[in-house]
Coordinates of C-alpha atoms in Angstrom, one line a residue:
Chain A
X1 CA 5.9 -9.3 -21.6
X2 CA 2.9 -7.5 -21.6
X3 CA 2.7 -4.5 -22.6
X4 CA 2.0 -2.0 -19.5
X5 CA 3.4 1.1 -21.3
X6 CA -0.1 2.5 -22.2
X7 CA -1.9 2.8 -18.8
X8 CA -0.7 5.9 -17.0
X9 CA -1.6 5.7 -13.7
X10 CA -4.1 8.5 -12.4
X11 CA -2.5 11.8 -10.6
X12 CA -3.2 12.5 -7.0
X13 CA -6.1 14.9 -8.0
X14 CA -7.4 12.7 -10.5
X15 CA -7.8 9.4 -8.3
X16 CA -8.9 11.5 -5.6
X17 CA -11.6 12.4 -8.0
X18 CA -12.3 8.9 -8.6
X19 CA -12.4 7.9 -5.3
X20 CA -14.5 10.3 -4.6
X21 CA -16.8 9.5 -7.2
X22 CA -17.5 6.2 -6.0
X23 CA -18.5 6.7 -2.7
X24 CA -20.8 9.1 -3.9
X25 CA -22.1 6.3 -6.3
X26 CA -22.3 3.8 -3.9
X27 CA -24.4 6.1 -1.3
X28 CA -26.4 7.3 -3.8
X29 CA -28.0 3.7 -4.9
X30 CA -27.8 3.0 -0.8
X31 CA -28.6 6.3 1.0
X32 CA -28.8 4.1 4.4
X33 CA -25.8 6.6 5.9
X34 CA -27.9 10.2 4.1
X35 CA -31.0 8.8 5.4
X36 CA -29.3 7.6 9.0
X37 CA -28.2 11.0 9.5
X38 CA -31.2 13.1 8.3
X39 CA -33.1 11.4 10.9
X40 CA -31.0 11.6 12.9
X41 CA -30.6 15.0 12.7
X42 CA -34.6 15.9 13.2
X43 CA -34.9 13.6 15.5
X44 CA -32.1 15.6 17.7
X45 CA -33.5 18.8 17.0
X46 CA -36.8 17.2 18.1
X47 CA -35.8 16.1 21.6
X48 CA -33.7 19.7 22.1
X49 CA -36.6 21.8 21.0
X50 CA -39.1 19.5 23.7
X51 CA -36.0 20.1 26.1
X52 CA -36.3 24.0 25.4
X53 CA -37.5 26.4 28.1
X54 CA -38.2 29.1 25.7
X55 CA -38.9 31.6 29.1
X56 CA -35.5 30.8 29.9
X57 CA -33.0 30.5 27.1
X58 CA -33.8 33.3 23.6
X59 CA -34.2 31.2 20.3
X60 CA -31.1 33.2 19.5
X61 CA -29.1 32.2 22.0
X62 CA -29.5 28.3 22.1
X63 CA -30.1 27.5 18.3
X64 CA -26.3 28.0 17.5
X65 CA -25.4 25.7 20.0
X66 CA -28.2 23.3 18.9
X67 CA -27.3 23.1 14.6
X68 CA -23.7 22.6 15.9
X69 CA -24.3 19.6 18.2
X70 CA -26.6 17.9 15.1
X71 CA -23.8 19.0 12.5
X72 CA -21.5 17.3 14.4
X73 CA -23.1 13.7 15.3
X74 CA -24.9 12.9 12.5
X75 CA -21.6 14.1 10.4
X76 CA -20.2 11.1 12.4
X77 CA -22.5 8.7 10.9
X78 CA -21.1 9.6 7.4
X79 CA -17.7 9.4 8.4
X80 CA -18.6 5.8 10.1
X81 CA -19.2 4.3 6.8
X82 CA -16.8 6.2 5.0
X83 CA -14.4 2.8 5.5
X84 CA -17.1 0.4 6.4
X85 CA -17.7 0.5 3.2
X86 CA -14.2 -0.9 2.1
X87 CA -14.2 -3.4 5.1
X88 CA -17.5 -5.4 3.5
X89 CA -15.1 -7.7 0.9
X90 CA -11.8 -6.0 1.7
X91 CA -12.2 -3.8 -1.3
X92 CA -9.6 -1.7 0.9
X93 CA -7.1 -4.3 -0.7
X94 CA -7.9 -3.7 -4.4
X95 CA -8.0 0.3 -3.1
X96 CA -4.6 0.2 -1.5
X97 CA -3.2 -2.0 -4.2
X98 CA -4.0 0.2 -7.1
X99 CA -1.1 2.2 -8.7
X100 CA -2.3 5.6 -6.7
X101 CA -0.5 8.0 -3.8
X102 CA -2.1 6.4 -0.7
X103 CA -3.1 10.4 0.0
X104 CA -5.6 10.3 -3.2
X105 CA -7.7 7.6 -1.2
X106 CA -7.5 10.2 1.8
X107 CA -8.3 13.1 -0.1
X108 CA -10.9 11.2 -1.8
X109 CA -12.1 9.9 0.7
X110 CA -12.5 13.4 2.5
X111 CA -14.1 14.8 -0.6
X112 CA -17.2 12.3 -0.5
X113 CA -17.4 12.6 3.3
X114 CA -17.8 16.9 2.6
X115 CA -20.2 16.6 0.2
X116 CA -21.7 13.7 2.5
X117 CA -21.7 16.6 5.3
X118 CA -23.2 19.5 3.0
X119 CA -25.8 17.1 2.3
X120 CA -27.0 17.1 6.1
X121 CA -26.4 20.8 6.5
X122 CA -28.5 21.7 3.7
X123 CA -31.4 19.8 4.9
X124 CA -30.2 20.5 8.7
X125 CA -29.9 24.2 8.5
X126 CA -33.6 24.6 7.3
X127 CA -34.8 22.6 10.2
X128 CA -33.1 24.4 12.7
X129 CA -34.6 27.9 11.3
X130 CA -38.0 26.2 11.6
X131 CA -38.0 24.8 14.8
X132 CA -36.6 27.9 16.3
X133 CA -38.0 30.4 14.8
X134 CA -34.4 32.1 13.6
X135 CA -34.2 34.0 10.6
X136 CA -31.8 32.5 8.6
X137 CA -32.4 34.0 5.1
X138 CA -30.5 37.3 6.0
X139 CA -27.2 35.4 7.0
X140 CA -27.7 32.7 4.2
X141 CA -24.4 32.8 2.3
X142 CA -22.1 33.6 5.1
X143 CA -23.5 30.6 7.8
X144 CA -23.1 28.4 4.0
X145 CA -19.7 29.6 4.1
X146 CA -18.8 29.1 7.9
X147 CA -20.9 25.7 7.4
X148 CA -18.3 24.6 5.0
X149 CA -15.3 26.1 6.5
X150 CA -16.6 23.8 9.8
X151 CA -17.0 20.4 7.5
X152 CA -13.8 20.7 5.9
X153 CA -12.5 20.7 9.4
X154 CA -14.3 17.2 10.8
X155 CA -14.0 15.6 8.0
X156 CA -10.4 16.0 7.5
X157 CA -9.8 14.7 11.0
X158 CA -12.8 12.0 11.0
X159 CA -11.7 10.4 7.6
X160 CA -8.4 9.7 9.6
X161 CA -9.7 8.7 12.6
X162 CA -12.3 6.4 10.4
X163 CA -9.6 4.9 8.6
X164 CA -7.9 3.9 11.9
X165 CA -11.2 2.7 13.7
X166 CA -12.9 0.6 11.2
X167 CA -10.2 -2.2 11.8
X168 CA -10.8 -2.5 15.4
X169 CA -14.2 -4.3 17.2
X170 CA -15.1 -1.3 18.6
X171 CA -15.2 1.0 15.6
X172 CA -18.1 2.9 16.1
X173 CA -17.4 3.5 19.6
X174 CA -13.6 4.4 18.6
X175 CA -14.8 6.9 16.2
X176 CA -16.3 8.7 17.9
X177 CA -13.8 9.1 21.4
X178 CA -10.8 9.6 19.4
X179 CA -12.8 12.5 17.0
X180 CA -14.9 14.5 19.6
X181 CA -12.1 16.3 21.6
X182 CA -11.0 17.1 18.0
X183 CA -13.9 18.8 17.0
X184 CA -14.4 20.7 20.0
X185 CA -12.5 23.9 18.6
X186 CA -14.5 23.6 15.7
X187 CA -18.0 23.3 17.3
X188 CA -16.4 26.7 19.1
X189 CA -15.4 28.7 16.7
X190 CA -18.6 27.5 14.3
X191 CA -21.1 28.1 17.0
X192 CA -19.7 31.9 18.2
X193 CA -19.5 32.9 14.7
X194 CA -23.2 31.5 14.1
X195 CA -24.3 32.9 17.3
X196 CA -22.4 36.7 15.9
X197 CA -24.0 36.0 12.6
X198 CA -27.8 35.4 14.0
X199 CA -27.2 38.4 16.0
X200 CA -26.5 40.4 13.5
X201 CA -22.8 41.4 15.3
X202 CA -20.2 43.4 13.1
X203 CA -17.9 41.0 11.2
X204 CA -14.7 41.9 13.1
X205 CA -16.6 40.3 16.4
X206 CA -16.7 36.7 14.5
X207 CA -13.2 37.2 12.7
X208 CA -10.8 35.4 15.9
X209 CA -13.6 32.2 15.8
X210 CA -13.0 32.6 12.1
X211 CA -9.0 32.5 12.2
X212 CA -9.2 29.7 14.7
X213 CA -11.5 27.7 12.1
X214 CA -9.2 28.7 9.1
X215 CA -6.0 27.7 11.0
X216 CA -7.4 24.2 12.2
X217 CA -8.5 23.7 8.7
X218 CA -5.2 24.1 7.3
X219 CA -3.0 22.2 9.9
X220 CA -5.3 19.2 9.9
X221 CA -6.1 18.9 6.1
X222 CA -2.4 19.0 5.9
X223 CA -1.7 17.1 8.6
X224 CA -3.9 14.2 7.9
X225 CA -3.4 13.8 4.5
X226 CA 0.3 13.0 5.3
X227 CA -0.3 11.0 8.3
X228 CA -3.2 8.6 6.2
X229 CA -0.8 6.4 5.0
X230 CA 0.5 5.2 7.9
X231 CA -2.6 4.1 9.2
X232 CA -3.4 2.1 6.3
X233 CA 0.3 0.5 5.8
X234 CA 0.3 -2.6 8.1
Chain B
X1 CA 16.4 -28.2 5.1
X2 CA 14.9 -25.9 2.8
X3 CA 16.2 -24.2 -0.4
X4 CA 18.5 -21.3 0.6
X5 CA 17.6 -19.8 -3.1
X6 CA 15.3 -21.2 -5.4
X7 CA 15.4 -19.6 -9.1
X8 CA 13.8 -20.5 -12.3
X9 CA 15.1 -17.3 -14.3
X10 CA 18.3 -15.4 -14.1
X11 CA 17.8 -12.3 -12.5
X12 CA 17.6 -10.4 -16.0
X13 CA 14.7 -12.5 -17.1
X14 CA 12.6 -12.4 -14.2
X15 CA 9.0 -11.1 -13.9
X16 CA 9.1 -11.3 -10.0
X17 CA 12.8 -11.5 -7.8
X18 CA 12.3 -12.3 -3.9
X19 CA 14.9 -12.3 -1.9
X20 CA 15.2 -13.3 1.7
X21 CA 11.6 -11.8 2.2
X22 CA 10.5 -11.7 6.0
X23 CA 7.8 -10.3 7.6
X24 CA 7.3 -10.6 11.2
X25 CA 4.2 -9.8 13.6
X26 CA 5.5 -9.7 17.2
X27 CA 7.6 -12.1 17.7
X28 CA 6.1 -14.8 15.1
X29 CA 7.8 -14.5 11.4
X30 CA 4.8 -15.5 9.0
X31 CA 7.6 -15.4 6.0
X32 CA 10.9 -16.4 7.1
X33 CA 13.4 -15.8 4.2
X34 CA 11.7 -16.4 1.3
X35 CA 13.5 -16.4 -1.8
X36 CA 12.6 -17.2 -5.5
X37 CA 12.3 -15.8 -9.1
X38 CA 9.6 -16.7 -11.9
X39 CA 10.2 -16.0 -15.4
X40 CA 7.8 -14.7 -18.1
X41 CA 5.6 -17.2 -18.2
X42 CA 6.1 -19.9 -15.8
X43 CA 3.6 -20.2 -13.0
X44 CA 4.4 -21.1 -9.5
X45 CA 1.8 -23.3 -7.8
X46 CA 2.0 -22.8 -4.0
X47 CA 0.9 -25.5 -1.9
X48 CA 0.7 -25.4 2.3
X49 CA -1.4 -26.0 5.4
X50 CA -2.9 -23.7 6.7
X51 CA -1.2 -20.4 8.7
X52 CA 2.2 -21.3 6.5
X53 CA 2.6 -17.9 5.5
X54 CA 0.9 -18.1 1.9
X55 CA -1.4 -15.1 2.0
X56 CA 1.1 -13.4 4.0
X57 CA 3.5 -14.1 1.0
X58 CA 1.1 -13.0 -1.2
X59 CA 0.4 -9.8 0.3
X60 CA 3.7 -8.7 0.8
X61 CA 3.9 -9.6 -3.1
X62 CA 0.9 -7.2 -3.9
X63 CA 2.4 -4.0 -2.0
X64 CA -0.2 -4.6 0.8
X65 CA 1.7 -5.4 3.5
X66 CA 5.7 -4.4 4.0
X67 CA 8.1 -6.6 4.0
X68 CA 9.9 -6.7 7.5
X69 CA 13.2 -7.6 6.1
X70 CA 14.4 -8.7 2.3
X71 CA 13.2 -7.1 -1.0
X72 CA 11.2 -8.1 -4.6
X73 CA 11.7 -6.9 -7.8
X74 CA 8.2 -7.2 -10.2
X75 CA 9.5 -6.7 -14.3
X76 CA 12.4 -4.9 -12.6
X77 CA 10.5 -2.7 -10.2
X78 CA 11.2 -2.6 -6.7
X79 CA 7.9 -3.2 -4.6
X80 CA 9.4 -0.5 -2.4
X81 CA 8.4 1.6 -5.3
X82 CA 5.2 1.8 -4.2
X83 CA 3.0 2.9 -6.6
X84 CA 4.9 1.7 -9.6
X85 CA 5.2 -1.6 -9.1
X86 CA 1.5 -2.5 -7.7
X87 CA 0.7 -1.2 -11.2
X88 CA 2.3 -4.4 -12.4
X89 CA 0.5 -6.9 -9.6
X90 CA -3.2 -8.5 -10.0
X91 CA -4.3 -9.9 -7.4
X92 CA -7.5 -12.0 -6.8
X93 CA -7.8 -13.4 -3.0
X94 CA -10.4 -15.0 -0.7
X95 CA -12.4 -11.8 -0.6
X96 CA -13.8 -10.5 -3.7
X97 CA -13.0 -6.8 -2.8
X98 CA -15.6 -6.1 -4.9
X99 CA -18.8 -3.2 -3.7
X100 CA -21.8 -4.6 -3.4
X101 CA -23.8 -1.9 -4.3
X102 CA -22.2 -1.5 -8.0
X103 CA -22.8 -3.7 -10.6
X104 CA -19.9 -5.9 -11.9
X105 CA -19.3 -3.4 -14.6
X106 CA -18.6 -0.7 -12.6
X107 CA -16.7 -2.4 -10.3
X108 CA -14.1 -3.7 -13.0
X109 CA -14.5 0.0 -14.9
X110 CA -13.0 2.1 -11.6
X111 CA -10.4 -0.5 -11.1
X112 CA -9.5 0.1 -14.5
X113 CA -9.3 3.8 -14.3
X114 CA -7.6 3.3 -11.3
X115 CA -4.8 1.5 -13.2
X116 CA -4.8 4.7 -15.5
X117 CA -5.9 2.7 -18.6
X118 CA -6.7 4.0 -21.6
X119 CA -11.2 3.3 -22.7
X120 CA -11.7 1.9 -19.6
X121 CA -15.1 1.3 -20.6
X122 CA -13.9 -1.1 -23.2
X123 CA -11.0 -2.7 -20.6
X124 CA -13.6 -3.6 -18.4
X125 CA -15.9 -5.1 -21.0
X126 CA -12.8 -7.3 -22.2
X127 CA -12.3 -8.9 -18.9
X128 CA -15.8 -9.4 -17.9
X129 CA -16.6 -11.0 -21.4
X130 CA -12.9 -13.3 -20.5
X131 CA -14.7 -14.6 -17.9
X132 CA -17.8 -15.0 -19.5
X133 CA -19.8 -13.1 -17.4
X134 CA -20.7 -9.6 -19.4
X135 CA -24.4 -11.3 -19.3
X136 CA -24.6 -10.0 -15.9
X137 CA -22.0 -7.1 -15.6
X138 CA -24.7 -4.9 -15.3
X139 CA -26.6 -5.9 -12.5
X140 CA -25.7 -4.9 -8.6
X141 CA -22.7 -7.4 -7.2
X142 CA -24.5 -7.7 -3.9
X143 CA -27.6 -9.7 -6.6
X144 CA -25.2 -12.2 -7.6
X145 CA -23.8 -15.6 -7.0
X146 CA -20.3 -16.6 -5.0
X147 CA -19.0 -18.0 -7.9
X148 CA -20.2 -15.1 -10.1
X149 CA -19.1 -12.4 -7.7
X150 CA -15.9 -14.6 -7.9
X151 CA -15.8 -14.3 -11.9
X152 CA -16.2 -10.4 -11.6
X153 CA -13.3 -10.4 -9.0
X154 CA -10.9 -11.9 -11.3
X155 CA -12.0 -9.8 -14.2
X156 CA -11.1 -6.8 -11.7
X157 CA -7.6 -8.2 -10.7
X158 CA -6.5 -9.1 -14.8
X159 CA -8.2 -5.8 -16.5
X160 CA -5.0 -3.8 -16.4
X161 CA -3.7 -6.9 -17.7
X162 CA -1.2 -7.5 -14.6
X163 CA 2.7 -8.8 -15.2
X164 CA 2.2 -10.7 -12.3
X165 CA -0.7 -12.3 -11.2
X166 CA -1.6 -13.2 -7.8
X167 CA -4.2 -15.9 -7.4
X168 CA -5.3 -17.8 -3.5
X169 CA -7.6 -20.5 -4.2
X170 CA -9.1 -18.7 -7.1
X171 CA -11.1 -21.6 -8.2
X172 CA -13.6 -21.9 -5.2
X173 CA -16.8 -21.5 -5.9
X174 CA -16.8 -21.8 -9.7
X175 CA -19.0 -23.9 -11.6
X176 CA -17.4 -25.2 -14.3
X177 CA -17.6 -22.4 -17.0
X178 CA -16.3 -20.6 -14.9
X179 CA -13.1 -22.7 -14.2
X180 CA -12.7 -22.9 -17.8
X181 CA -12.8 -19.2 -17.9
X182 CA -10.0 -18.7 -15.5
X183 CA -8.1 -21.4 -16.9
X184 CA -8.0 -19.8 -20.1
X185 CA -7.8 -16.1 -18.9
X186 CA -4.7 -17.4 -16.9
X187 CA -3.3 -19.0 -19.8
X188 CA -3.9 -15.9 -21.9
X189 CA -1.9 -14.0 -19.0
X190 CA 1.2 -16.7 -18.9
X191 CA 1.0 -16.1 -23.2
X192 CA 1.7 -12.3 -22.9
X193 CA 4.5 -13.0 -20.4
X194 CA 2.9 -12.5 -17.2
X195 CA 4.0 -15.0 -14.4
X196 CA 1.2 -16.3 -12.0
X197 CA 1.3 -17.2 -8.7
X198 CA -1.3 -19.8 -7.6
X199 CA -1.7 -20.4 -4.1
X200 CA -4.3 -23.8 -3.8
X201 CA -5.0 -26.4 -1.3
X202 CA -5.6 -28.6 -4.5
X203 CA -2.6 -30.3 -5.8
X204 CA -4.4 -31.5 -9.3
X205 CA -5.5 -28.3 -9.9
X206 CA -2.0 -26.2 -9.1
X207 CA 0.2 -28.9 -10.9
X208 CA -2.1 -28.9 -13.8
X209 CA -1.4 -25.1 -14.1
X210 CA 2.4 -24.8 -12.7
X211 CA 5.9 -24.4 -14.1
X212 CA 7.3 -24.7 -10.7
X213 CA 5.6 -25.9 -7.6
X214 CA 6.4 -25.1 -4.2
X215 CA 5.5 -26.1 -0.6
X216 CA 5.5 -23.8 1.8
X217 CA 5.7 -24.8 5.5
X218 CA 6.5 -22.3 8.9
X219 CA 7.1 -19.4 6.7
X220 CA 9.2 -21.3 4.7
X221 CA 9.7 -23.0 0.9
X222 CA 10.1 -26.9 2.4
X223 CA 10.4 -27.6 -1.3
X224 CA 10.5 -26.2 -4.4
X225 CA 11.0 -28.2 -7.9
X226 CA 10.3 -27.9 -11.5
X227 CA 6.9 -29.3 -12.8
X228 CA 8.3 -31.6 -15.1
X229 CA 10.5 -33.1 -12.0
X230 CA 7.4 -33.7 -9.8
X231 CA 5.6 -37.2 -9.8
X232 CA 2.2 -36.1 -9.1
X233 CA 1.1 -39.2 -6.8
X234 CA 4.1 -39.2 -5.3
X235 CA 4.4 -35.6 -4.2
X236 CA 0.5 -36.0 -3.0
X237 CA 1.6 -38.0 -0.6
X238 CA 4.2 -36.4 0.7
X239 CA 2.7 -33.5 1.0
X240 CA 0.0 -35.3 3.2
X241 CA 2.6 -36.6 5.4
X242 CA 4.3 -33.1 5.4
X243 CA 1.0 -31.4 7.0
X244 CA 0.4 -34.3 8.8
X245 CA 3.6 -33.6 10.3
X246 CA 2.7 -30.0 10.9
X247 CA -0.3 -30.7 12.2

């Protein structure tokens, strides 16, 4: 027999890691889903800023709204590919057949699509502050924070809901419908706290969008990761 | 009637052990009650037309699909398991399930830290230098030939050097080094006491390989004998008259 005793299978953390790690690889020598979104995203804040009545709605008051509506589609775009990818030459098989917790891939999975996310926001957020005028240098670290507390949030329930879609015809449609009314308490809760933030409100005024963010964050990174492998067991 | 149970191994000896394996979708049972047991070594060569329930076996074999009713044992390990026991299954299929974007090398290299093995690095290099393809590990997957993308897929599925080894129709699109690759990286496998499963549409080529040969028919083994007791001209053609049949 050979002898097997030697390889020690990864720990959930570690293939996560690995995981992980690939995606990253494979869209950094692609970029077609970075690039999709990044254009995306200024060409959205393009057609809202032409849409823009400036004598009607304050900078202030609209740009929150705006960064959160970009944020949130071209996230989707990401998340789109985050199984396409495996669906090419059912390299899903050779995933799902490797000696690894089905949750790794998840959380692997989840961990490319974050930094995937950040990616947008970073180059997003800028954008937003330009076209509207908003000063975002004051509230720098804390919209980075809320930014990443709202990612954590879609992409634990769009890797899910990616993993389930890409085997159907109408994956990108399906992605989309089942993960929207999901991220509508996120898009909330993001987009009062940015709106407090920009104002320059007293922290306690955010802190209920905050909780709400915090809580959905929890229940759904929890609550996906364990759900994951029934969508991929057939 | 087909074999009830078809063993080549006592239980104790076995590499894989399946037992009345089913799996249903809706109402159709792709695998009706398979049963059958390989020993270190042997190879089973799997023949049937098409929709018989081959791949379905051979999923079910590999962990990716559930059985809906029986069990399998792989070196001992029950496939329920999970993770254990796909850590003992290679398995090279129709697909490549390789990423285009990566080069042959790194493809093989992340399957073989996904299988936890020690230098991956140097794993990888093994089994893409067994099937004499290491000239061209390096370049993107997407860049390279069928047959050459095949040749990197079967370095993936033996670089954790598997206890059993699933193969569907891994000869198509090889060019004749690389059939001579395989041939001898299977025959490497079957000398360190894995047991192969070949599932082929091309009776030379499976009873050249095989121990055992099976065919498979409705979900079902319609047959299943030893090598030695199979007359190759003879089992040709009634195997032609058994699809013809099915047809």
């Amino acid at each position: 027999m050979p002898d097997v005793a030697l390889a020690t299978p990864p720990g959930m953390l570690r293939a996560a890691w690995l995981v992980a790690r690939k995606d990253l690889a494979i869209e950094f020598r692609t970029r077609t889903a970075f690039f999709s979104a990044m254009v995306f995203a200024l060409l959205g804040l393009t057609i809202f800023y032409f849409a823009w009545d400036a004598t009607a709605v304050a900078a202030i008051d609209l740009a929150p709204g705006v960064l959160w509506v970009i944020f949130t589609f071209s996230g989707l775009l990401g998340l789109q590919r985050s199984f396409g990818i495996e669906q090419a030459d059912r390299a899903m098989d050779a995933l799902l057949g490797a000696p690894v917790d089905r949750e790794a891939i998840y959380l692997g999975k989840a961990l490319a699509n974050i930094v995937f996310v950040a990616g947008v926001q970073v180059v997003a957020l800028p954008a937003v502050g330009l076209f509207y005028n908003v000063p975002l240098g004051a509230v720098a670290l804390p919209l980075a924070g809320l930014a990443l507390l709202a990612a954590i949030g879609i992409v634990a329930v769009g890797t899910l809901f990616s993993a389930m879609a890409v085997n159907t015809r109408l994956a990108e449609l399906l992605l989309p419908m089942l993960s929207l009314p999901f991220f509508l308490p996120i898009v909330m809760a993001a987009a009062q706290t940015t709106a407090r933030l920009l104002a320059g409100r007293p922290a306690s005024e955010a802190w209920p969008w905050l909780r709400i963010l915090l809580a959905f964050d929890l229940v759904f990174v929890v609550a996906c990761t364990l759900a994951f492998p029934f969508t991929v067991e057939e | 009637m087909p074999p009830e149970v078809v063993s080549s191994a006592p239980p104790s000896t076995s590499v894989v052990e399946a037992e009345g394996l089913v799996r249903a979708f809706g109402a159709r049972r792709a695998v009706d009650g398979v049963s059958f047991s390989l020993a270190a070594g042997e190879c089973l060569a799997l023949f049937g037309p098409n929709g018989a329930g081959k791949t379905t076996l051979l999923r079910m074999l590999a962990g990716l699909l559930a059985p809906s009713a029986g069990r399998c044992l792989v070196a001992g390990v029950a496939l329920r398991d999970g993770a254990r026991a796909r850590g003992l299954v290679g398995l090279v299929s129709h697909a490549s399930m390789l990423y285009g974007a990566l080069s042959g090398r790194e493809n093989v290299e992340f399957a073989a830290r996904m299988y936890g093995l020690p230098g991956p690095a140097a794993a990888a290099t093994r089994a893409l230098s067994a099937m004499r393809v290491l000239d061209r590990a390096d370049a993107p997957v997407r860049s390279l030939s069928r047959g050459l993308q095949q040749r990197v897929s079967i370095a993936r599925a033996i670089v954790h050097e598997p206890t059993l080894l699933l193969c569907d129709e891994p000869y198509t699109g090889l060019d004749e080094v690389g059939s001579a690759a395989l041939t001898s990286a299977l025959g490497e496998r079957r000398a360190a006491g894995a047991a192969l499963l070949l599932v082929t549409h091309n009776l030379g080529e499976g009873l050249a390989l095989a121990t055992h040969a099976a065919i498979m028919q409705r979900g079902r083994f319609a047959r299943f004998e030893r090598r030695g007791d199979v007359d190759q001209s003879l089992y040709t053609s009634q195997y032609r008259e058994l699809v013809a049949a099915d047809a």
